[in-house]
Amino acid sequence: AVCSDAVFLRRVYLDVIGTLPTSTEAREFLDNKNKGKRRQLIDRAGGLLMSARARLHHAGPRFVSSRSRSSPS
């Protein structure tokens, strides 16, 4: 079944990015009259997800706590 643009926007953000869109992002999407806006949103969300994963991958070692590094074996 086809869903509304508002539901589509919310599901893409929650399912792909893991957060809700900002009010500005939501308004821009809902006001957009372009027929390809859903595809554009999916492409943008995928890019945001890949960017977030890349940042986490590079920052990951910094998140190791000093406690876990100094724990006795």
Coordinates of C-alpha atoms in Angstrom, one line a residue:
A1 CA 0.0 0.0 0.0
V2 CA 1.1 3.5 -0.7
C3 CA 1.7 5.8 2.3
S4 CA 1.6 9.5 2.7
D5 CA 4.8 11.6 2.2
A6 CA 4.9 12.3 5.9
V7 CA 4.8 8.6 6.8
F8 CA 7.4 7.9 4.1
L9 CA 9.7 10.6 5.4
R10 CA 9.5 9.4 9.0
R11 CA 10.0 5.7 8.1
V12 CA 13.1 6.5 5.9
Y13 CA 14.7 8.5 8.7
L14 CA 13.9 6.1 11.5
D15 CA 14.7 2.9 9.5
V16 CA 17.8 4.1 7.7
I17 CA 19.3 6.8 9.8
G18 CA 17.8 5.9 13.2
T19 CA 16.5 9.4 14.1
L20 CA 13.6 11.6 13.1
P21 CA 14.1 14.4 10.6
T22 CA 14.4 18.0 11.8
S23 CA 11.5 20.2 11.3
T24 CA 13.3 22.0 8.5
E25 CA 14.1 18.7 6.7
A26 CA 10.5 17.6 7.1
R27 CA 9.1 20.9 5.8
E28 CA 11.4 20.9 2.8
F29 CA 10.5 17.4 1.9
L30 CA 6.7 17.9 2.4
D31 CA 6.7 21.2 0.4
N32 CA 8.8 19.7 -2.5
K33 CA 6.5 19.0 -5.5
N34 CA 9.1 17.0 -7.4
K35 CA 7.8 13.6 -8.4
G36 CA 11.2 12.1 -7.7
K37 CA 11.5 13.4 -4.1
R38 CA 11.2 10.0 -2.5
R39 CA 14.1 8.6 -4.5
Q40 CA 16.1 11.7 -3.7
L41 CA 15.3 11.2 0.0
I42 CA 16.4 7.5 -0.1
D43 CA 19.7 8.5 -1.9
R44 CA 20.3 11.3 0.6
A45 CA 19.6 9.0 3.6
G46 CA 21.9 6.4 2.3
G47 CA 24.6 9.0 1.9
L48 CA 24.0 10.2 5.5
L49 CA 24.2 6.6 6.8
M50 CA 27.4 5.9 5.0
S51 CA 28.9 9.1 6.2
A52 CA 27.9 8.4 9.8
R53 CA 29.4 4.8 9.6
A54 CA 32.6 6.2 8.2
R55 CA 32.9 8.7 11.0
L56 CA 32.2 6.0 13.6
H57 CA 34.7 3.6 12.0
H58 CA 37.5 6.2 12.2
A59 CA 36.5 7.5 15.7
G60 CA 35.8 4.0 17.1
P61 CA 39.2 3.5 18.8
R62 CA 38.8 6.9 20.6
F63 CA 35.8 5.6 22.4
V64 CA 37.6 2.8 24.2
S65 CA 37.5 3.8 27.8
S66 CA 40.6 4.0 29.9
R67 CA 39.1 1.4 32.2
S68 CA 38.9 -1.2 29.6
R69 CA 42.4 -0.5 28.5
S70 CA 43.8 -0.8 32.0
S71 CA 41.8 -3.8 33.2
P72 CA 43.9 -6.7 34.4
S73 CA 43.8 -9.9 32.3

